[in-house]
């Protein structure tokens, strides 16, 4: 790790967003992860996305569990709320926080150990419930903090650093999220911010559970020849199905495309996603087709990336529970206590 | 200068083609990244000596300077500081590192250096004449005497130093500092012929010198022939002559009301000197707008701090006199008008001429070369401006044995240019005496060494100081104005010197990229505090400059371009505001980035003999 703090000087011509902030204002503390860790690039992509969305940092909460990935919320958005929960329990904490104060934007950062092993049950139910949040898994297929054992997302064909065989089947979290009913599922790669930043922007804007599985190579334990989570492997075997362009609502789309190439989707905040099909066979609105496609490609040794599945029609958890639109923490006694007339009516109905 | 010299290491980038990988083996590429050293005519390794100051190694810091610019104590007080506007800190925050004042710290706190002086070789039988005892000639003497040359320095004054003694007032440059650095050179066995007015170059050549170096400066102050000039001769003084007269003690008073004409550094020295010789109402009146005054900003500030009024946009019309005595000067008021090419004209405003009463006028409107003592029939060509024809590389005139340097070569500049000229002339003279081709010059001596000490440890301090430029303490104004010999700037003490030294960004510790090691993980891009690193598809330079994260608008700053990477992209680094903090190298998992100290030493005459 670096022992010096990042100098506060920034480029004098660094752009500012509508809040008058530069990208640097969205950074956090200096990373203590290994040099070259993919996770730092994911943090940088979150910083970039929040900057470009003009998000006020103090209206955002970042949550995490335990692991290398779960350390990263310290390294971005130092002005935001944060909660570093116990191992695998980030999803529950996020669910509770979201119910208590729906006005904040929730970003959960987890890893393949925190989500696919100890936290698998938590993850599955957060997806089912459609908690309104962005759930990022920084997926490197290895337990970096405990010196490089295979994790549950490591592909069966992927060998260890010293050639060890991986005996167990891998969990594909993106496929699982589609199957469990997530309304936004994407896969990114920490080495491709051009793809990742628009995905994060769209996911932050999406209402409902947005899941991004980011392949984020572990340069120390899983970036060797024979690994399927290395920079080189992912670059050689990546197959992007949809290019995602996030279009703020006040901008008009000027580029023209041939029919069938482009899908425009309007998001919750009136912004649009323009999806450019890189593979004309792919339909991001068809969960069964999406899963089949991903698994077919996986069988051919390819990694499907981009926006994999999107459903803007489903309700989020609070809608499903028919909760008030106001944040619970803003409800005062008058709002919470039924009036005598209402109470009487309830009592009458029970007599 | 050809465009290639502005773009070292760029290779031949034909218009419309992708940028070629930067050739960092071209010593000028990294040299240009060290903005201060690049801007310094003598190419002093500035960050190197500033680090030494921070380490308390004042003697070493002094010697780095002495090797390069010969007069650290003098220049630490009087240099025109071309390095400071070039300092990267100007582009990163606002104010440059106080390089000049740090040079003085090295001079003020250094220890004994006698044992560090070069050994004087036994006489080689060659005799060299240096005409004029100023910084250019003394540099030639300093470079040649240790090689065994017998150097003879002529000067019309009683002591060496030239304009450093006659024109720079003692309140800016104490005599003791001047004497010490001048005498150190004269102690190299230099034969001095002071109090000697050279009236014929031919007669000097006749003495059989192997080479003659002319370093006579620009000794003639410009006169101002407007009505009344001759009538008020008694109270009209040419600035540099008057300063010399003060320096040598011939003048010790001036009238109560003084007008100084001119806006350069000589004008500033004149007005401040006048304040110390009894002037009470001292005005500087200058033709140009304030912003275009030639004087260094800090010298203008120093004058204003001493309550000297500066009036701009006034063109002198007439010296007004009564009964043969000067009573004042009238001026036409003008305003600047700029044409499309940015050229300035001064246009009368049409107002009534302004009259300012005064008792003395000091005229500091420029100075000129003057060579009445050089015969025009000895094979030494002069051009249409009556300046000697001098080669800009070898500093040789059209006479095979006569060389020029300093203000005498190409007109008035300043001390640091004179030193730079002196070094080059010394090389030429040595080559001439050795029978070698003068146009062939030794390459600079360059080293590039990794500063890595451990995982994330460097042998330089890479924590960037956010301190603002420190102000230098001044002597009490009342005391300073009462004593013409009292130095006004007191210099940094060791603590201030340390803090100011820490502001240096170590631009000589270079970011060196090795394409073959890079795995394109983006870690350097993410960590760079000033967004100067990019991984991007190659393109012609103008497009690349626009396409990187923060467009590179300053074309005087180069792009560092790598070979093609496995993804087909290239690494492009905009050198403009790089802090040299080393975080790219710290966050690089494969050591594709390394921080390497680039030391660049201009070749000197002694390198032709002794090796680097």
GROMACS .gro file of C-alpha atoms in nm, chain A residues 44-287:
model
  244
   44UNK     CA    1  -1.298   0.489  -0.971
   45UNK     CA    2  -1.592   0.394  -1.194
   46UNK     CA    3  -1.838   0.458  -0.906
   47UNK     CA    4  -1.670   0.795  -0.847
   48UNK     CA    5  -1.699   0.882  -1.214
   49UNK     CA    6  -2.064   0.772  -1.232
   50UNK     CA    7  -2.169   0.971  -0.924
   51UNK     CA    8  -1.981   1.275  -1.054
   52UNK     CA    9  -2.149   1.252  -1.394
   53UNK     CA   10  -2.492   1.202  -1.236
   54UNK     CA   11  -2.442   1.519  -1.026
   55UNK     CA   12  -2.526   1.314  -0.716
   56UNK     CA   13  -2.490   1.497  -0.386
   57UNK     CA   14  -2.264   1.261  -0.194
   58UNK     CA   15  -2.442   1.319   0.137
   59UNK     CA   16  -2.762   1.171  -0.010
   60UNK     CA   17  -2.596   0.839  -0.075
   61UNK     CA   18  -2.528   0.544   0.158
   62UNK     CA   19  -2.261   0.286   0.085
   63UNK     CA   20  -2.281  -0.053   0.250
   64UNK     CA   21  -2.053  -0.351   0.252
   65UNK     CA   22  -1.966  -0.675   0.428
   66UNK     CA   23  -1.623  -0.826   0.476
   67UNK     CA   24  -1.344  -0.882   0.230
   68UNK     CA   25  -1.114  -0.692  -0.002
   69UNK     CA   26  -1.413  -0.563  -0.197
   70UNK     CA   27  -1.596  -0.465   0.119
   71UNK     CA   28  -1.306  -0.241   0.219
   72UNK     CA   29  -1.351  -0.031  -0.093
   73UNK     CA   30  -1.636   0.199   0.019
   74UNK     CA   31  -1.368   0.374   0.225
   75UNK     CA   32  -1.194   0.461  -0.100
   76UNK     CA   33  -1.478   0.647  -0.267
   77UNK     CA   34  -1.738   0.907  -0.170
   78UNK     CA   35  -1.586   1.009   0.162
   79UNK     CA   36  -1.875   1.252   0.215
   80UNK     CA   37  -2.141   0.976   0.203
   81UNK     CA   38  -2.304   0.767   0.474
   82UNK     CA   39  -2.150   0.427   0.520
   83UNK     CA   40  -2.199   0.100   0.702
   84UNK     CA   41  -1.950  -0.184   0.705
   85UNK     CA   42  -2.155  -0.481   0.821
   86UNK     CA   43  -2.060  -0.832   0.931
   87UNK     CA   44  -1.960  -1.090   0.674
   88UNK     CA   45  -2.231  -1.162   0.417
   89UNK     CA   46  -2.492  -0.949   0.591
   90UNK     CA   47  -2.477  -0.634   0.383
   91UNK     CA   48  -2.804  -0.720   0.207
   92UNK     CA   49  -3.002  -0.723   0.533
   93UNK     CA   50  -2.856  -0.395   0.651
   94UNK     CA   51  -2.930  -0.239   0.314
   95UNK     CA   52  -3.287  -0.370   0.325
   96UNK     CA   53  -3.344  -0.217   0.668
   97UNK     CA   54  -3.182   0.113   0.577
   98UNK     CA   55  -3.383   0.135   0.257
   99UNK     CA   56  -3.710   0.076   0.441
  100UNK     CA   57  -3.625   0.336   0.704
  101UNK     CA   58  -3.514   0.607   0.462
  102UNK     CA   59  -3.609   0.560   0.101
  103UNK     CA   60  -3.473   0.904   0.012
  104UNK     CA   61  -3.113   0.794   0.001
  105UNK     CA   62  -2.941   0.619  -0.287
  106UNK     CA   63  -2.803   0.284  -0.173
  107UNK     CA   64  -2.484   0.133  -0.305
  108UNK     CA   65  -2.384  -0.207  -0.172
  109UNK     CA   66  -2.036  -0.334  -0.251
  110UNK     CA   67  -1.959  -0.697  -0.194
  111UNK     CA   68  -1.728  -0.966  -0.321
  112UNK     CA   69  -1.760  -1.319  -0.447
  113UNK     CA   70  -1.691  -1.457  -0.099
  114UNK     CA   71  -1.920  -1.215   0.081
  115UNK     CA   72  -2.203  -1.276  -0.167
  116UNK     CA   73  -2.163  -1.621  -0.321
  117UNK     CA   74  -2.048  -1.803  -0.007
  118UNK     CA   75  -2.132  -1.672   0.338
  119UNK     CA   76  -2.392  -1.424   0.211
  120UNK     CA   77  -2.565  -1.631  -0.055
  121UNK     CA   78  -2.892  -1.655   0.137
  122UNK     CA   79  -2.894  -1.284   0.211
  123UNK     CA   80  -2.823  -1.203  -0.151
  124UNK     CA   81  -3.098  -1.430  -0.285
  125UNK     CA   82  -3.365  -1.266  -0.070
  126UNK     CA   83  -3.255  -0.910  -0.139
  127UNK     CA   84  -3.296  -0.994  -0.509
  128UNK     CA   85  -3.637  -1.156  -0.462
  129UNK     CA   86  -3.759  -0.864  -0.258
  130UNK     CA   87  -3.647  -0.607  -0.516
  131UNK     CA   88  -3.473  -0.385  -0.261
  132UNK     CA   89  -3.418  -0.051  -0.434
  133UNK     CA   90  -3.038  -0.044  -0.446
  134UNK     CA   91  -2.730  -0.097  -0.655
  135UNK     CA   92  -2.562  -0.420  -0.554
  136UNK     CA   93  -2.209  -0.451  -0.693
  137UNK     CA   94  -2.010  -0.771  -0.665
  138UNK     CA   95  -1.641  -0.727  -0.728
  139UNK     CA   96  -1.583  -1.076  -0.855
  140UNK     CA   97  -1.227  -1.206  -0.873
  141UNK     CA   98  -1.288  -1.579  -0.815
  142UNK     CA   99  -1.051  -1.594  -0.522
  143UNK     CA  100  -1.027  -1.532  -0.149
  144UNK     CA  101  -0.763  -1.265  -0.163
  145UNK     CA  102  -0.765  -1.170   0.204
  146UNK     CA  103  -0.692  -1.531   0.305
  147UNK     CA  104  -0.418  -1.575   0.043
  148UNK     CA  105  -0.586  -1.703  -0.268
  149UNK     CA  106  -0.810  -2.008  -0.220
  150UNK     CA  107  -1.072  -2.072  -0.490
  151UNK     CA  108  -1.398  -1.892  -0.426
  152UNK     CA  109  -1.744  -2.016  -0.521
  153UNK     CA  110  -1.746  -1.813  -0.842
  154UNK     CA  111  -1.419  -1.952  -0.973
  155UNK     CA  112  -1.486  -2.140  -1.295
  156UNK     CA  113  -1.426  -2.511  -1.280
  157UNK     CA  114  -1.175  -2.491  -1.563
  158UNK     CA  115  -0.982  -2.213  -1.393
  159UNK     CA  116  -0.666  -2.338  -1.225
  160UNK     CA  117  -0.487  -2.198  -0.923
  161UNK     CA  118  -0.167  -2.001  -0.926
  162UNK     CA  119   0.042  -2.314  -0.879
  163UNK     CA  120  -0.172  -2.519  -1.118
  164UNK     CA  121  -0.416  -2.658  -0.856
  165UNK     CA  122  -0.738  -2.809  -0.997
  166UNK     CA  123  -1.073  -2.655  -0.901
  167UNK     CA  124  -1.311  -2.941  -0.816
  168UNK     CA  125  -1.634  -2.746  -0.775
  169UNK     CA  126  -1.889  -2.594  -1.006
  170UNK     CA  127  -1.899  -2.213  -1.021
  171UNK     CA  128  -2.194  -1.999  -0.916
  172UNK     CA  129  -2.289  -1.746  -1.182
  173UNK     CA  130  -2.433  -1.461  -0.976
  174UNK     CA  131  -2.571  -1.278  -1.279
  175UNK     CA  132  -2.767  -1.582  -1.396
  176UNK     CA  133  -2.886  -1.637  -1.043
  177UNK     CA  134  -3.003  -1.276  -1.013
  178UNK     CA  135  -3.204  -1.305  -1.336
  179UNK     CA  136  -3.362  -1.627  -1.214
  180UNK     CA  137  -3.448  -1.473  -0.874
  181UNK     CA  138  -3.624  -1.175  -1.029
  182UNK     CA  139  -3.378  -0.886  -1.022
  183UNK     CA  140  -3.505  -0.611  -1.251
  184UNK     CA  141  -3.159  -0.489  -1.362
  185UNK     CA  142  -2.873  -0.731  -1.417
  186UNK     CA  143  -2.543  -0.651  -1.583
  187UNK     CA  144  -2.191  -0.783  -1.601
  188UNK     CA  145  -1.893  -0.553  -1.628
  189UNK     CA  146  -1.517  -0.571  -1.624
  190UNK     CA  147  -1.297  -0.352  -1.409
  191UNK     CA  148  -1.061  -0.309  -1.705
  192UNK     CA  149  -1.330  -0.151  -1.923
  193UNK     CA  150  -1.463   0.170  -1.771
  194UNK     CA  151  -1.616   0.282  -2.097
  195UNK     CA  152  -1.866   0.002  -2.045
  196UNK     CA  153  -1.879   0.001  -1.665
  197UNK     CA  154  -1.946   0.369  -1.592
  198UNK     CA  155  -2.269   0.392  -1.799
  199UNK     CA  156  -2.385   0.064  -1.642
  200UNK     CA  157  -2.333   0.206  -1.293
  201UNK     CA  158  -2.509   0.529  -1.388
  202UNK     CA  159  -2.806   0.337  -1.522
  203UNK     CA  160  -2.812   0.108  -1.220
  204UNK     CA  161  -2.801   0.400  -0.976
  205UNK     CA  162  -3.096   0.555  -1.156
  206UNK     CA  163  -3.295   0.232  -1.186
  207UNK     CA  164  -3.573   0.181  -0.932
  208UNK     CA  165  -3.557  -0.168  -0.788
  209UNK     CA  166  -3.280  -0.416  -0.739
  210UNK     CA  167  -2.989  -0.344  -0.976
  211UNK     CA  168  -2.715  -0.601  -0.979
  212UNK     CA  169  -2.376  -0.563  -1.145
  213UNK     CA  170  -2.135  -0.853  -1.142
  214UNK     CA  171  -1.798  -0.688  -1.211
  215UNK     CA  172  -1.513  -0.918  -1.302
  216UNK     CA  173  -1.233  -0.754  -1.111
  217UNK     CA  174  -0.903  -0.938  -1.141
  218UNK     CA  175  -0.698  -1.011  -0.830
  219UNK     CA  176  -0.350  -0.919  -0.946
  220UNK     CA  177  -0.191  -1.099  -0.653
  221UNK     CA  178  -0.365  -1.439  -0.653
  222UNK     CA  179  -0.571  -1.484  -0.966
  223UNK     CA  180  -0.420  -1.303  -1.263
  224UNK     CA  181  -0.208  -1.587  -1.400
  225UNK     CA  182  -0.222  -1.800  -1.712
  226UNK     CA  183  -0.500  -2.059  -1.665
  227UNK     CA  184  -0.722  -1.829  -1.462
  228UNK     CA  185  -1.052  -1.724  -1.620
  229UNK     CA  186  -1.064  -1.408  -1.408
  230UNK     CA  187  -0.739  -1.253  -1.529
  231UNK     CA  188  -0.710  -0.927  -1.724
  232UNK     CA  189  -0.579  -1.115  -2.024
  233UNK     CA  190  -0.844  -1.390  -2.023
  234UNK     CA  191  -1.136  -1.155  -1.985
  235UNK     CA  192  -1.005  -0.926  -2.260
  236UNK     CA  193  -0.963  -1.224  -2.493
  237UNK     CA  194  -1.295  -1.394  -2.414
  238UNK     CA  195  -1.529  -1.107  -2.336
  239UNK     CA  196  -1.845  -1.098  -2.544
  240UNK     CA  197  -2.040  -0.779  -2.502
  241UNK     CA  198  -2.408  -0.806  -2.595
  242UNK     CA  199  -2.531  -0.451  -2.547
  243UNK     CA  200  -2.354  -0.120  -2.536
  244UNK     CA  201  -2.526   0.104  -2.284
  245UNK     CA  202  -2.540   0.479  -2.332
  246UNK     CA  203  -2.690   0.674  -2.048
  247UNK     CA  204  -2.866   0.984  -2.179
  248UNK     CA  205  -2.965   1.259  -1.932
  249UNK     CA  206  -3.325   1.366  -1.984
  250UNK     CA  207  -3.240   1.713  -2.105
  251UNK     CA  208  -3.025   1.584  -2.388
  252UNK     CA  209  -3.167   1.475  -2.717
  253UNK     CA  210  -3.038   1.169  -2.890
  254UNK     CA  211  -2.886   1.269  -3.219
  255UNK     CA  212  -2.702   0.962  -3.343
  256UNK     CA  213  -2.906   0.751  -3.581
  257UNK     CA  214  -2.899   0.375  -3.608
  258UNK     CA  215  -3.055   0.116  -3.835
  259UNK     CA  216  -3.385  -0.026  -3.715
  260UNK     CA  217  -3.354  -0.312  -3.474
  261UNK     CA  218  -3.009  -0.203  -3.363
  262UNK     CA  219  -3.115   0.026  -3.085
  263UNK     CA  220  -3.349  -0.009  -2.789
  264UNK     CA  221  -3.441   0.309  -2.602
  265UNK     CA  222  -3.553   0.258  -2.243
  266UNK     CA  223  -3.686   0.535  -2.022
  267UNK     CA  224  -3.571   0.510  -1.663
  268UNK     CA  225  -3.742   0.611  -1.344
  269UNK     CA  226  -3.599   0.966  -1.348
  270UNK     CA  227  -3.697   1.028  -1.713
  271UNK     CA  228  -3.343   0.968  -1.828
  272UNK     CA  229  -3.304   0.725  -2.109
  273UNK     CA  230  -3.089   0.429  -2.169
  274UNK     CA  231  -2.996   0.376  -2.527
  275UNK     CA  232  -2.900   0.014  -2.573
  276UNK     CA  233  -2.703  -0.062  -2.884
  277UNK     CA  234  -2.722  -0.427  -2.979
  278UNK     CA  235  -2.380  -0.568  -3.042
  279UNK     CA  236  -2.538  -0.908  -3.097
  280UNK     CA  237  -2.868  -0.888  -3.286
  281UNK     CA  238  -2.988  -1.220  -3.134
  282UNK     CA  239  -2.989  -1.085  -2.784
  283UNK     CA  240  -3.307  -0.963  -2.612
  284UNK     CA  241  -3.248  -0.806  -2.270
  285UNK     CA  242  -3.619  -0.824  -2.192
  286UNK     CA  243  -3.638  -1.203  -2.207
  287UNK     CA  244  -3.510  -1.365  -1.888
   0.00000   0.00000   0.00000
